[in-house]
Amino acid sequence: MDSIWQSTVELPKFSRLTGKKKTDVLIIGGGMAGLLTAYMLNQEGTDCIILEKNKICSGTTGNTTAKITFQHGLIYSQLLKNEGIYTAKKYLEANRTALKKYEKICSNIECDFEYKDSYIYSLNNKNKLEAELSALGKIGCRAEFSENIKIPVKNVGAVKIPRQAQFNPLKFAVDISNKLNIYENSFVREMRGNTAVTDSGAITADHVIVTTHFPFINKHGSYFLKLYQNRSYIIALENADDVDGIYLDESGMGMSFRNYKQYLLIGGGAHRTGTKSSCWNGLRRFADINYPNAREICHWAAQDCMSLDNMPYIGRYSKSTVNLYTASGFNKWGMTGAMLSAILLSDMIMGRKNEFFKTFSPSREFLKPQLLVNSFESTKNLLTISKKRCPHLGCALKWNRDEHSWDCPCHGSRFDEMGKVLDNPANGNIENFLL
Ligand code: FES
């Protein structure tokens, strides 16, 4: 079940950590956020090591649809309503800065970077689109209403933002990782102060950054309350249309579209990890009807961390941790969020000020309606009677028969049929799983 990126790009290999080492900055997690942060710190002459539990980019980065955009659903009308104009403006400016940084770095890298217009369409709610256009106007973002979009879905129009981008994330990762100090197959089992301990070594650092998708240290930051995970599905079709843009349904439950070379990527079927879904079946039915001459060349799934207010958590791990940082909760906008994380975290480590620190601080207000939903799900699944339990915090696991995995509805950990961990925050396999 390799993604289109994984099946076409060979990533470099790195050795496993052995023995004890010291560094200025240790980054735990070798996805795009970790790689970019190390890349930027390296350019400033800061000594950095990345520890990756598996292979670099083997998690969400390898399974993304790789859109680079500051159009994140209908976020600006939501932010304007829930957080106010200051936050909405900062969110736009920060993500615009991330797009510009990609433009600059990608100009020297062969990674199939190309500009595309971005569209958020609606099946039936024009009012929501108009509210978003109005919000975008208030915060100074050029956008327009588009009525004739090139996807075979009945819709009432779309909000279009021109000149966003898409790329091949693994071609990009190959280039930026070649000068970085990386250890693979080095699972951090525990933190002892500023020392990360793996099965075969340990690294002590002045600063530690956790970019492990879901922050794995439970005793600080309450991420088990502030995040949940969402799973979605993608198919790549040959002999389908060129949609000439990047598209997403505003409802969050619909489909996304983009092309990569001669292929059309269609995403959808999103659901909270550990709950029932139709996986790829809905997408395949859609493809059969709308692209009867197309052939599926690969399919895969993506897993995303969702925050309480739809904005990522980037910065100090918690108020009480001085040299510990994290970046998570990209809400399906992982490529843009990864670049934003690298900008903010490198500024933080280098002691520079940045006007966006406060907006993305993991310690910001977290009394939001989604907190109640997360708490309810956790309580319900903690009280569910089942022999198969998640080693993270003990919730009952659910069998996912399409992907042959045991999935946790609380915070999204996943395990294979033998109890081997596939997705964190669980920090290890389940012992004696088959008993
Ligand atoms: Fe937290 Fe399972 S992922 S209890």
mmCIF file of C-alpha atoms in Angstrom, residues 125-402:
data_model
loop_
_atom_site.group_PDB
_atom_site.id
_atom_site.type_symbol
_atom_site.label_atom_id
_atom_site.label_comp_id
_atom_site.label_asym_id
_atom_site.label_seq_id
_atom_site.Cartn_x
_atom_site.Cartn_y
_atom_site.Cartn_z
ATOM 1 C CA ASN A 125 -24.069 25.740 0.780
ATOM 2 C CA LYS A 126 -23.293 28.908 -1.116
ATOM 3 C CA ASN A 127 -23.726 30.993 2.050
ATOM 4 C CA LYS A 128 -20.673 29.398 3.612
ATOM 5 C CA LEU A 129 -18.602 30.212 0.541
ATOM 6 C CA GLU A 130 -19.808 33.807 0.585
ATOM 7 C CA ALA A 131 -18.932 34.097 4.290
ATOM 8 C CA GLU A 132 -15.427 32.840 3.528
ATOM 9 C CA LEU A 133 -14.998 35.316 0.678
ATOM 10 C CA SER A 134 -16.107 38.107 2.977
ATOM 11 C CA ALA A 135 -13.655 36.974 5.692
ATOM 12 C CA LEU A 136 -10.817 36.792 3.176
ATOM 13 C CA GLY A 137 -11.636 40.325 2.001
ATOM 14 C CA LYS A 138 -11.518 41.621 5.585
ATOM 15 C CA ILE A 139 -8.056 40.189 6.222
ATOM 16 C CA GLY A 140 -6.598 41.317 2.908
ATOM 17 C CA CYS A 141 -6.450 38.105 0.910
ATOM 18 C CA ARG A 142 -7.190 38.081 -2.812
ATOM 19 C CA ALA A 143 -9.842 35.457 -3.584
ATOM 20 C CA GLU A 144 -12.771 35.048 -5.958
ATOM 21 C CA PHE A 145 -15.941 33.051 -6.462
ATOM 22 C CA SER A 146 -15.650 30.390 -9.135
ATOM 23 C CA GLU A 147 -18.653 28.736 -10.737
ATOM 24 C CA ASN A 148 -17.184 26.393 -13.306
ATOM 25 C CA ILE A 149 -14.710 24.108 -11.645
ATOM 26 C CA LYS A 150 -13.190 21.168 -13.490
ATOM 27 C CA ILE A 151 -14.256 18.296 -11.254
ATOM 28 C CA PRO A 152 -17.215 15.968 -11.872
ATOM 29 C CA VAL A 153 -19.061 16.814 -8.658
ATOM 30 C CA LYS A 154 -22.365 18.697 -8.520
ATOM 31 C CA ASN A 155 -21.582 21.899 -6.632
ATOM 32 C CA VAL A 156 -22.800 25.425 -5.978
ATOM 33 C CA GLY A 157 -19.395 26.987 -6.640
ATOM 34 C CA ALA A 158 -16.023 27.419 -5.006
ATOM 35 C CA VAL A 159 -13.783 29.944 -3.300
ATOM 36 C CA LYS A 160 -10.684 30.251 -5.466
ATOM 37 C CA ILE A 161 -7.302 31.487 -4.266
ATOM 38 C CA PRO A 162 -4.806 31.791 -7.102
ATOM 39 C CA ARG A 163 -1.162 30.700 -7.219
ATOM 40 C CA GLN A 164 -0.933 28.086 -4.515
ATOM 41 C CA ALA A 165 1.289 25.055 -5.146
ATOM 42 C CA GLN A 166 1.852 21.299 -5.189
ATOM 43 C CA PHE A 167 4.990 19.162 -5.341
ATOM 44 C CA ASN A 168 6.458 15.713 -4.850
ATOM 45 C CA PRO A 169 7.302 15.677 -1.123
ATOM 46 C CA LEU A 170 9.752 12.777 -1.278
ATOM 47 C CA LYS A 171 11.829 14.229 -4.123
ATOM 48 C CA PHE A 172 12.054 17.346 -1.967
ATOM 49 C CA ALA A 173 12.950 15.298 1.127
ATOM 50 C CA VAL A 174 15.739 13.438 -0.696
ATOM 51 C CA ASP A 175 17.422 16.730 -1.453
ATOM 52 C CA ILE A 176 17.082 18.469 1.904
ATOM 53 C CA SER A 177 18.073 15.396 3.924
ATOM 54 C CA ASN A 178 21.374 14.730 2.184
ATOM 55 C CA LYS A 179 23.452 16.954 4.458
ATOM 56 C CA LEU A 180 21.566 16.167 7.673
ATOM 57 C CA ASN A 181 22.714 14.041 10.575
ATOM 58 C CA ILE A 182 20.003 11.353 10.782
ATOM 59 C CA TYR A 183 19.631 8.006 12.550
ATOM 60 C CA GLU A 184 16.860 5.664 11.418
ATOM 61 C CA ASN A 185 15.331 2.637 13.166
ATOM 62 C CA SER A 186 16.005 4.440 16.426
ATOM 63 C CA PHE A 187 12.829 4.437 18.483
ATOM 64 C CA VAL A 188 13.002 6.771 21.498
ATOM 65 C CA ARG A 189 11.740 4.648 24.388
ATOM 66 C CA GLU A 190 12.056 7.277 27.086
ATOM 67 C CA MET A 191 13.253 10.783 27.934
ATOM 68 C CA ARG A 192 15.543 11.282 30.933
ATOM 69 C CA GLY A 193 15.652 15.052 31.233
ATOM 70 C CA ASN A 194 17.249 16.258 27.997
ATOM 71 C CA THR A 195 18.490 12.790 27.089
ATOM 72 C CA ALA A 196 16.583 10.603 24.631
ATOM 73 C CA VAL A 197 17.124 6.879 25.156
ATOM 74 C CA THR A 198 16.751 4.333 22.356
ATOM 75 C CA ASP A 199 17.317 0.538 22.452
ATOM 76 C CA SER A 200 20.930 0.936 21.343
ATOM 77 C CA GLY A 201 22.014 4.424 22.338
ATOM 78 C CA ALA A 202 21.253 7.804 23.866
ATOM 79 C CA ILE A 203 21.534 11.447 22.814
ATOM 80 C CA THR A 204 21.805 14.417 25.152
ATOM 81 C CA ALA A 205 20.923 17.831 23.734
ATOM 82 C CA ASP A 206 20.591 21.456 24.819
ATOM 83 C CA HIS A 207 17.236 21.610 23.043
ATOM 84 C CA VAL A 208 14.849 18.770 22.175
ATOM 85 C CA ILE A 209 12.149 19.116 19.503
ATOM 86 C CA VAL A 210 9.406 16.478 19.250
ATOM 87 C CA THR A 211 8.054 16.151 15.689
ATOM 88 C CA THR A 212 6.691 12.611 16.056
ATOM 89 C CA HIS A 213 3.335 13.347 14.407
ATOM 90 C CA PHE A 214 1.470 12.999 17.764
ATOM 91 C CA PRO A 215 3.664 14.329 20.646
ATOM 92 C CA PHE A 216 4.586 11.178 22.564
ATOM 93 C CA ILE A 217 5.468 12.594 26.009
ATOM 94 C CA ASN A 218 2.274 12.346 28.070
ATOM 95 C CA LYS A 219 3.283 14.090 31.271
ATOM 96 C CA HIS A 220 3.478 17.576 29.741
ATOM 97 C CA GLY A 221 1.162 19.548 27.495
ATOM 98 C CA SER A 222 -2.023 17.387 27.740
ATOM 99 C CA TYR A 223 -1.876 16.508 24.046
ATOM 100 C CA PHE A 224 -4.082 13.476 24.752
ATOM 101 C CA LEU A 225 -6.854 16.035 25.371
ATOM 102 C CA LYS A 226 -5.867 18.551 22.714
ATOM 103 C CA LEU A 227 -5.517 16.205 19.726
ATOM 104 C CA TYR A 228 -7.342 13.390 18.010
ATOM 105 C CA GLN A 229 -6.542 11.646 14.745
ATOM 106 C CA ASN A 230 -8.391 11.444 11.492
ATOM 107 C CA ARG A 231 -7.892 8.867 8.751
ATOM 108 C CA SER A 232 -8.558 9.398 5.061
ATOM 109 C CA TYR A 233 -7.988 7.529 1.808
ATOM 110 C CA ILE A 234 -6.479 8.284 -1.564
ATOM 111 C CA ILE A 235 -6.527 6.583 -4.966
ATOM 112 C CA ALA A 236 -4.321 7.477 -7.947
ATOM 113 C CA LEU A 237 -5.909 7.056 -11.375
ATOM 114 C CA GLU A 238 -4.297 6.775 -14.772
ATOM 115 C CA ASN A 239 -6.268 7.940 -17.812
ATOM 116 C CA ALA A 240 -8.516 10.317 -15.852
ATOM 117 C CA ASP A 241 -8.880 14.116 -16.231
ATOM 118 C CA ASP A 242 -6.437 16.937 -15.697
ATOM 119 C CA VAL A 243 -8.327 19.046 -13.136
ATOM 120 C CA ASP A 244 -5.713 21.828 -13.290
ATOM 121 C CA GLY A 245 -5.935 22.881 -9.649
ATOM 122 C CA ILE A 246 -6.145 21.667 -6.077
ATOM 123 C CA TYR A 247 -9.656 21.068 -4.775
ATOM 124 C CA LEU A 248 -11.327 20.259 -1.476
ATOM 125 C CA ASP A 249 -14.934 19.948 -0.349
ATOM 126 C CA GLU A 250 -15.749 22.453 2.394
ATOM 127 C CA SER A 251 -17.676 19.870 4.412
ATOM 128 C CA GLY A 252 -14.542 17.962 5.369
ATOM 129 C CA MET A 253 -16.389 14.728 4.566
ATOM 130 C CA GLY A 254 -16.141 15.027 0.792
ATOM 131 C CA MET A 255 -13.380 14.600 -1.734
ATOM 132 C CA SER A 256 -10.124 16.274 -2.667
ATOM 133 C CA PHE A 257 -8.498 16.345 -6.105
ATOM 134 C CA ARG A 258 -5.104 17.128 -7.613
ATOM 135 C CA ASN A 259 -2.993 15.768 -10.447
ATOM 136 C CA TYR A 260 0.545 14.473 -10.280
ATOM 137 C CA LYS A 261 2.018 14.210 -13.754
ATOM 138 C CA GLN A 262 -0.415 12.030 -15.778
ATOM 139 C CA TYR A 263 -2.253 10.794 -12.682
ATOM 140 C CA LEU A 264 -5.311 12.105 -10.877
ATOM 141 C CA LEU A 265 -5.248 11.766 -7.075
ATOM 142 C CA ILE A 266 -8.663 11.624 -5.405
ATOM 143 C CA GLY A 267 -8.899 11.716 -1.607
ATOM 144 C CA GLY A 268 -11.858 11.212 0.716
ATOM 145 C CA GLY A 269 -13.640 8.919 3.154
ATOM 146 C CA ALA A 270 -12.320 10.852 6.176
ATOM 147 C CA HIS A 271 -13.288 9.662 9.664
ATOM 148 C CA ARG A 272 -12.007 9.687 13.215
ATOM 149 C CA THR A 273 -9.408 6.907 13.500
ATOM 150 C CA GLY A 274 -10.916 3.867 15.195
ATOM 151 C CA THR A 275 -14.450 4.481 13.922
ATOM 152 C CA LYS A 276 -16.236 2.807 10.985
ATOM 153 C CA SER A 277 -15.507 3.896 7.425
ATOM 154 C CA SER A 278 -15.911 2.811 3.836
ATOM 155 C CA CYS A 279 -12.135 3.242 3.272
ATOM 156 C CA TRP A 280 -11.436 3.300 -0.486
ATOM 157 C CA ASN A 281 -14.833 1.908 -1.538
ATOM 158 C CA GLY A 282 -16.608 5.249 -1.937
ATOM 159 C CA LEU A 283 -13.719 6.652 -3.965
ATOM 160 C CA ARG A 284 -13.696 3.602 -6.231
ATOM 161 C CA ARG A 285 -17.436 3.850 -6.837
ATOM 162 C CA PHE A 286 -17.004 7.531 -7.709
ATOM 163 C CA ALA A 287 -14.128 6.709 -10.094
ATOM 164 C CA ASP A 288 -16.114 3.919 -11.790
ATOM 165 C CA ILE A 289 -18.990 6.297 -12.513
ATOM 166 C CA ASN A 290 -17.050 9.423 -13.434
ATOM 167 C CA TYR A 291 -13.862 8.037 -14.963
ATOM 168 C CA PRO A 292 -14.973 4.699 -16.484
ATOM 169 C CA ASN A 293 -11.851 4.467 -18.674
ATOM 170 C CA ALA A 294 -9.420 5.154 -15.836
ATOM 171 C CA ARG A 295 -7.258 2.551 -14.101
ATOM 172 C CA GLU A 296 -6.280 2.676 -10.429
ATOM 173 C CA ILE A 297 -2.512 2.489 -10.154
ATOM 174 C CA CYS A 298 -2.181 2.716 -6.377
ATOM 175 C CA HIS A 299 -4.088 3.496 -3.205
ATOM 176 C CA TRP A 300 -3.045 4.472 0.287
ATOM 177 C CA ALA A 301 -4.256 6.076 3.516
ATOM 178 C CA ALA A 302 -3.216 9.175 5.444
ATOM 179 C CA GLN A 303 -3.454 9.819 9.157
ATOM 180 C CA ASP A 304 -3.684 13.385 10.462
ATOM 181 C CA CYS A 305 -3.583 15.004 13.904
ATOM 182 C CA MET A 306 -6.461 17.402 14.491
ATOM 183 C CA SER A 307 -6.255 20.236 17.023
ATOM 184 C CA LEU A 308 -9.074 21.797 19.046
ATOM 185 C CA ASP A 309 -9.236 25.089 17.138
ATOM 186 C CA ASN A 310 -8.025 23.962 13.681
ATOM 187 C CA MET A 311 -4.637 25.626 14.143
ATOM 188 C CA PRO A 312 -1.381 23.722 14.677
ATOM 189 C CA TYR A 313 0.507 23.545 17.967
ATOM 190 C CA ILE A 314 4.031 24.837 17.354
ATOM 191 C CA GLY A 315 6.396 25.999 20.090
ATOM 192 C CA ARG A 316 7.321 25.091 23.657
ATOM 193 C CA TYR A 317 5.951 21.668 24.572
ATOM 194 C CA SER A 318 4.225 23.173 27.626
ATOM 195 C CA LYS A 319 4.509 26.262 29.813
ATOM 196 C CA SER A 320 6.696 24.384 32.297
ATOM 197 C CA THR A 321 9.179 22.855 29.819
ATOM 198 C CA VAL A 322 12.065 25.161 29.028
ATOM 199 C CA ASN A 323 14.094 23.460 26.297
ATOM 200 C CA LEU A 324 11.478 21.060 24.998
ATOM 201 C CA TYR A 325 9.442 21.968 21.893
ATOM 202 C CA THR A 326 6.924 20.373 19.563
ATOM 203 C CA ALA A 327 5.024 20.774 16.295
ATOM 204 C CA SER A 328 1.789 18.881 15.700
ATOM 205 C CA GLY A 329 -1.922 19.215 14.883
ATOM 206 C CA PHE A 330 -1.540 20.280 11.269
ATOM 207 C CA ASN A 331 -5.202 19.403 10.562
ATOM 208 C CA LYS A 332 -4.462 17.855 7.131
ATOM 209 C CA TRP A 333 -2.265 20.758 6.004
ATOM 210 C CA GLY A 334 0.957 19.044 6.937
ATOM 211 C CA MET A 335 3.237 20.348 4.220
ATOM 212 C CA THR A 336 2.485 24.009 4.909
ATOM 213 C CA GLY A 337 2.413 23.300 8.658
ATOM 214 C CA ALA A 338 5.808 21.596 8.486
ATOM 215 C CA MET A 339 7.414 24.641 6.876
ATOM 216 C CA LEU A 340 5.729 26.968 9.341
ATOM 217 C CA SER A 341 7.046 24.777 12.182
ATOM 218 C CA ALA A 342 10.588 24.933 10.832
ATOM 219 C CA ILE A 343 10.433 28.732 10.605
ATOM 220 C CA LEU A 344 9.023 29.185 14.124
ATOM 221 C CA LEU A 345 11.123 26.536 15.863
ATOM 222 C CA SER A 346 14.395 27.649 14.285
ATOM 223 C CA ASP A 347 13.650 31.241 15.334
ATOM 224 C CA MET A 348 12.857 30.045 18.851
ATOM 225 C CA ILE A 349 16.065 28.012 19.161
ATOM 226 C CA MET A 350 18.173 30.864 17.744
ATOM 227 C CA GLY A 351 16.621 33.285 20.249
ATOM 228 C CA ARG A 352 14.926 35.456 17.618
ATOM 229 C CA LYS A 353 11.519 37.071 18.007
ATOM 230 C CA ASN A 354 8.698 36.064 15.697
ATOM 231 C CA GLU A 355 5.299 37.746 15.492
ATOM 232 C CA PHE A 356 3.571 34.357 15.048
ATOM 233 C CA PHE A 357 4.797 32.600 18.230
ATOM 234 C CA LYS A 358 1.713 33.500 20.254
ATOM 235 C CA THR A 359 -0.847 32.457 17.627
ATOM 236 C CA PHE A 360 0.540 28.912 17.358
ATOM 237 C CA SER A 361 1.659 28.427 20.963
ATOM 238 C CA PRO A 362 0.687 24.946 22.236
ATOM 239 C CA SER A 363 -0.163 26.602 25.567
ATOM 240 C CA ARG A 364 -2.892 28.834 24.151
ATOM 241 C CA GLU A 365 -6.478 28.689 25.414
ATOM 242 C CA PHE A 366 -7.890 25.203 24.925
ATOM 243 C CA LEU A 367 -11.442 25.349 26.272
ATOM 244 C CA LYS A 368 -13.102 24.619 22.930
ATOM 245 C CA PRO A 369 -16.162 22.492 22.004
ATOM 246 C CA GLN A 370 -13.915 19.793 20.469
ATOM 247 C CA LEU A 371 -12.406 19.254 23.933
ATOM 248 C CA LEU A 372 -15.764 17.871 25.105
ATOM 249 C CA VAL A 373 -15.928 15.517 22.105
ATOM 250 C CA ASN A 374 -12.380 14.264 22.760
ATOM 251 C CA SER A 375 -13.093 13.768 26.472
ATOM 252 C CA PHE A 376 -16.332 11.911 25.733
ATOM 253 C CA GLU A 377 -14.629 9.571 23.227
ATOM 254 C CA SER A 378 -11.811 8.830 25.675
ATOM 255 C CA THR A 379 -14.155 8.106 28.571
ATOM 256 C CA LYS A 380 -16.439 5.915 26.444
ATOM 257 C CA ASN A 381 -13.571 3.832 25.063
ATOM 258 C CA LEU A 382 -11.808 3.573 28.408
ATOM 259 C CA LEU A 383 -15.002 2.065 29.849
ATOM 260 C CA THR A 384 -15.610 -0.281 26.888
ATOM 261 C CA ILE A 385 -15.006 -3.919 27.797
ATOM 262 C CA SER A 386 -12.463 -5.522 25.492
ATOM 263 C CA LYS A 387 -9.367 -7.704 25.817
ATOM 264 C CA LYS A 388 -7.518 -5.742 23.151
ATOM 265 C CA ARG A 389 -6.367 -2.546 24.840
ATOM 266 C CA CYS A 390 -4.155 0.302 23.702
ATOM 267 C CA PRO A 391 -0.872 0.656 25.584
ATOM 268 C CA HIS A 392 -0.976 4.456 25.300
ATOM 269 C CA LEU A 393 -3.667 5.148 27.905
ATOM 270 C CA GLY A 394 -5.678 1.931 27.932
ATOM 271 C CA CYS A 395 -8.639 2.478 25.583
ATOM 272 C CA ALA A 396 -10.400 -0.453 23.882
ATOM 273 C CA LEU A 397 -9.073 -1.096 20.359
ATOM 274 C CA LYS A 398 -11.338 -1.569 17.325
ATOM 275 C CA TRP A 399 -10.668 -4.010 14.492
ATOM 276 C CA ASN A 400 -10.271 -2.310 11.094
ATOM 277 C CA ARG A 401 -11.127 -5.088 8.680
ATOM 278 C CA ASP A 402 -10.211 -3.192 5.502
#
